[in-house]
Amino acid sequence: MSSPPPLLPSTITTLRRHLVKLTLQPQPQPQPSRTYPKELRRVLEEGGWGLGDERGVRLERDMCAPFTHPDPGRVWRGGTVKSSFNYLLLDPRISMDLPLRAGNMDTETAFKCFIKAVFYVCGDKESLVRAIWSAGYGVVSLHVFHNTIPVEAYTREAAIIESIGVDNLTNSNHGTYYGPATPGPMPVGGH
């Protein structure tokens, strides 16, 4: 219906049907424009995963080494009990049941959808979560990297935030790196 007909007794039934149809159809959510960090942007635009399996495994191993068997003489933020994990919050209005749809998608398309749906939040997630619930959706919570010590979880959180870009998330800060993943000349624990 491009322009509504005049409101007359003869058109009321048609207008009501059209109104019901409009209210039952899910409305597309406006997607804010995202500018990703160059590494992720390259993967999303050019395809491929950037790191070879061997290099990725080596980087993961090097990052985890001090956390796997923590030095009992060293004091780590949060202690050394392996009870931490990371989680990503995904907007189901964007992911639209991605696990079910992924079988019919190529890997790169599924990955792009996943990245767009992530809105992992440290502090100000509540308003976005409420907006998602108000739209009749739940929030998808994806728990990853279980049974880690807190500083490993913080390091992974910082790396995920940096990879996606803090401006593309609702996180209030960049996160904190520890151990060998600490960037540049910064002191351990700074970022």
CSV table of C-alpha atoms in Angstrom, one decimal:
chain,number,residue,atom,x,y,z
A,1,MET,CA,0.0,0.0,0.0
A,2,SER,CA,1.8,3.2,-1.2
A,3,SER,CA,-0.6,5.8,0.1
A,4,PRO,CA,-3.5,4.9,2.4
A,5,PRO,CA,-7.0,5.3,1.1
A,6,PRO,CA,-9.3,7.8,2.8
A,7,LEU,CA,-10.8,6.7,6.1
A,8,LEU,CA,-14.3,5.8,5.2
A,9,PRO,CA,-16.7,3.1,6.5
A,10,SER,CA,-16.0,1.1,3.3
A,11,THR,CA,-12.2,1.1,3.8
A,12,ILE,CA,-12.0,0.5,7.6
A,13,THR,CA,-11.8,-3.3,7.3
A,14,THR,CA,-9.0,-3.1,4.7
A,15,LEU,CA,-7.0,-0.6,6.7
A,16,ARG,CA,-7.4,-2.7,9.9
A,17,ARG,CA,-6.1,-5.8,8.0
A,18,HIS,CA,-3.2,-3.8,6.7
A,19,LEU,CA,-2.4,-2.4,10.2
A,20,VAL,CA,-2.4,-5.9,11.7
A,21,LYS,CA,-0.2,-7.2,8.9
A,22,LEU,CA,2.3,-4.4,9.5
A,23,THR,CA,2.4,-4.9,13.3
A,24,LEU,CA,3.0,-8.7,12.9
A,25,GLN,CA,5.9,-8.3,10.5
A,26,PRO,CA,9.3,-8.0,12.2
A,27,GLN,CA,10.8,-4.6,11.4
A,28,PRO,CA,14.4,-4.6,10.3
A,29,GLN,CA,16.7,-3.2,12.9
A,30,PRO,CA,18.9,-0.3,11.7
A,31,GLN,CA,22.5,-1.5,11.8
A,32,PRO,CA,25.1,1.1,12.8
A,33,SER,CA,28.0,1.4,10.5
A,34,ARG,CA,31.1,-0.4,11.8
A,35,THR,CA,34.7,0.2,11.0
A,36,TYR,CA,36.7,-2.8,12.1
A,37,PRO,CA,40.4,-2.8,13.0
A,38,LYS,CA,42.6,-3.5,9.8
A,39,GLU,CA,43.3,-7.1,10.6
A,40,LEU,CA,39.7,-8.1,11.0
A,41,ARG,CA,38.7,-5.8,8.1
A,42,ARG,CA,41.2,-7.6,5.9
A,43,VAL,CA,39.7,-11.0,6.8
A,44,LEU,CA,36.1,-9.8,6.3
A,45,GLU,CA,36.9,-8.1,2.9
A,46,GLU,CA,39.4,-10.5,1.4
A,47,GLY,CA,38.4,-13.7,3.0
A,48,GLY,CA,40.8,-16.3,4.3
A,49,TRP,CA,41.8,-16.3,8.0
A,50,GLY,CA,45.1,-14.4,7.9
A,51,LEU,CA,47.0,-16.7,10.3
A,52,GLY,CA,48.1,-20.1,9.2
A,53,ASP,CA,47.1,-22.9,11.6
A,54,GLU,CA,50.7,-23.4,12.8
A,55,ARG,CA,51.3,-19.7,13.6
A,56,GLY,CA,47.9,-19.3,15.3
A,57,VAL,CA,48.6,-22.4,17.5
A,58,ARG,CA,52.0,-21.0,18.4
A,59,LEU,CA,50.6,-17.6,19.4
A,60,GLU,CA,47.9,-19.2,21.5
A,61,ARG,CA,50.4,-21.4,23.2
A,62,ASP,CA,52.8,-18.5,23.9
A,63,MET,CA,50.0,-16.4,25.3
A,64,CYS,CA,48.7,-19.1,27.6
A,65,ALA,CA,52.1,-20.5,28.9
A,66,PRO,CA,52.3,-18.4,32.1
A,67,PHE,CA,48.7,-19.0,32.9
A,68,THR,CA,48.6,-22.8,32.3
A,69,HIS,CA,50.9,-23.5,35.3
A,70,PRO,CA,51.1,-20.2,37.1
A,71,ASP,CA,54.1,-19.5,39.3
A,72,PRO,CA,52.9,-19.9,42.9
A,73,GLY,CA,55.3,-17.2,44.0
A,74,ARG,CA,53.7,-14.6,41.7
A,75,VAL,CA,50.6,-12.7,42.7
A,76,TRP,CA,48.1,-12.5,39.9
A,77,ARG,CA,45.0,-10.3,39.9
A,78,GLY,CA,42.1,-12.5,40.9
A,79,GLY,CA,44.3,-15.3,42.1
A,80,THR,CA,45.2,-18.6,40.3
A,81,VAL,CA,42.0,-20.7,40.7
A,82,LYS,CA,40.9,-21.8,37.3
A,83,SER,CA,37.3,-20.8,37.6
A,84,SER,CA,37.1,-18.0,35.1
A,85,PHE,CA,35.7,-18.0,31.5
A,86,ASN,CA,34.9,-15.5,28.8
A,87,TYR,CA,31.6,-14.8,27.3
A,88,LEU,CA,30.3,-13.0,24.2
A,89,LEU,CA,26.9,-11.5,24.1
A,90,LEU,CA,25.2,-11.7,20.6
A,91,ASP,CA,22.2,-9.8,19.4
A,92,PRO,CA,19.8,-12.4,18.1
A,93,ARG,CA,18.1,-9.8,15.8
A,94,ILE,CA,21.4,-9.9,13.8
A,95,SER,CA,22.5,-13.5,14.3
A,96,MET,CA,18.9,-14.8,13.5
A,97,ASP,CA,19.5,-18.3,14.8
A,98,LEU,CA,23.0,-18.5,13.2
A,99,PRO,CA,23.7,-22.1,14.3
A,100,LEU,CA,20.7,-23.4,12.5
A,101,ARG,CA,21.4,-21.3,9.3
A,102,ALA,CA,25.2,-21.8,9.3
A,103,GLY,CA,24.9,-25.2,7.6
A,104,ASN,CA,23.5,-23.4,4.5
A,105,MET,CA,26.1,-20.7,4.5
A,106,ASP,CA,29.7,-20.6,3.5
A,107,THR,CA,32.1,-20.2,6.4
A,108,GLU,CA,33.0,-16.6,5.6
A,109,THR,CA,29.4,-15.4,5.5
A,110,ALA,CA,28.6,-17.1,8.8
A,111,PHE,CA,31.7,-15.6,10.4
A,112,LYS,CA,30.7,-12.1,9.2
A,113,CYS,CA,27.2,-12.6,10.6
A,114,PHE,CA,28.7,-13.8,13.9
A,115,ILE,CA,31.1,-10.8,14.2
A,116,LYS,CA,28.2,-8.3,13.4
A,117,ALA,CA,26.1,-9.9,16.1
A,118,VAL,CA,28.7,-9.6,18.9
A,119,PHE,CA,28.1,-6.7,21.3
A,120,TYR,CA,30.1,-8.1,24.3
A,121,VAL,CA,29.7,-5.7,27.2
A,122,CYS,CA,31.5,-5.0,30.4
A,123,GLY,CA,29.5,-2.2,31.9
A,124,ASP,CA,26.7,-0.6,29.9
A,125,LYS,CA,25.0,-3.6,28.4
A,126,GLU,CA,21.8,-3.3,30.3
A,127,SER,CA,20.1,-0.8,28.1
A,128,LEU,CA,20.9,-2.7,24.9
A,129,VAL,CA,19.8,-6.0,26.5
A,130,ARG,CA,16.5,-4.3,27.5
A,131,ALA,CA,16.0,-3.0,24.0
A,132,ILE,CA,16.6,-6.5,22.6
A,133,TRP,CA,14.2,-8.0,25.1
A,134,SER,CA,11.6,-5.3,24.3
A,135,ALA,CA,11.8,-6.3,20.7
A,136,GLY,CA,10.8,-9.8,21.7
A,137,TYR,CA,14.2,-11.5,21.5
A,138,GLY,CA,16.5,-12.9,24.2
A,139,VAL,CA,20.2,-12.3,24.3
A,140,VAL,CA,22.6,-15.0,23.2
A,141,SER,CA,25.4,-15.6,25.7
A,142,LEU,CA,28.2,-17.6,24.3
A,143,HIS,CA,30.6,-18.9,26.9
A,144,VAL,CA,34.2,-19.6,25.8
A,145,PHE,CA,37.6,-20.4,27.2
A,146,HIS,CA,36.4,-22.1,30.4
A,147,ASN,CA,38.5,-23.0,33.4
A,148,THR,CA,41.1,-20.2,33.1
A,149,ILE,CA,42.7,-18.1,35.8
A,150,PRO,CA,41.3,-14.5,35.9
A,151,VAL,CA,44.2,-12.8,34.2
A,152,GLU,CA,44.0,-15.2,31.2
A,153,ALA,CA,40.3,-14.4,31.0
A,154,TYR,CA,41.1,-10.6,31.2
A,155,THR,CA,43.8,-11.0,28.5
A,156,ARG,CA,41.4,-12.9,26.2
A,157,GLU,CA,38.7,-10.3,26.8
A,158,ALA,CA,41.1,-7.5,25.9
A,159,ALA,CA,42.2,-9.3,22.7
A,160,ILE,CA,38.6,-9.9,21.6
A,161,ILE,CA,37.7,-6.3,22.3
A,162,GLU,CA,40.8,-5.1,20.4
A,163,SER,CA,40.1,-7.5,17.5
A,164,ILE,CA,36.5,-6.4,17.0
A,165,GLY,CA,37.1,-2.8,18.0
A,166,VAL,CA,35.8,-1.2,21.2
A,167,ASP,CA,33.8,1.3,19.1
A,168,ASN,CA,31.9,-1.5,17.6
A,169,LEU,CA,30.9,-2.9,21.0
A,170,THR,CA,29.2,-1.5,24.0
A,171,ASN,CA,32.2,-2.2,26.2
A,172,SER,CA,33.2,0.8,28.3
A,173,ASN,CA,36.9,0.1,28.1
A,174,HIS,CA,39.5,-1.8,26.1
A,175,GLY,CA,40.3,-4.5,28.6
A,176,THR,CA,43.6,-5.4,30.3
A,177,TYR,CA,46.4,-7.6,29.0
A,178,TYR,CA,48.7,-9.7,31.2
A,179,GLY,CA,51.7,-11.8,30.5
A,180,PRO,CA,53.4,-12.1,27.1
A,181,ALA,CA,50.3,-10.6,25.3
A,182,THR,CA,50.9,-7.2,27.0
A,183,PRO,CA,51.5,-4.9,24.0
A,184,GLY,CA,54.7,-3.0,23.6
A,185,PRO,CA,56.7,-1.4,26.4
A,186,MET,CA,53.7,-1.1,28.6
A,187,PRO,CA,54.0,-2.6,32.1
A,188,VAL,CA,52.3,-6.0,32.8
A,189,GLY,CA,48.7,-5.3,33.4
A,190,GLY,CA,48.4,-2.1,31.5
A,191,HIS,CA,46.4,-1.3,28.4
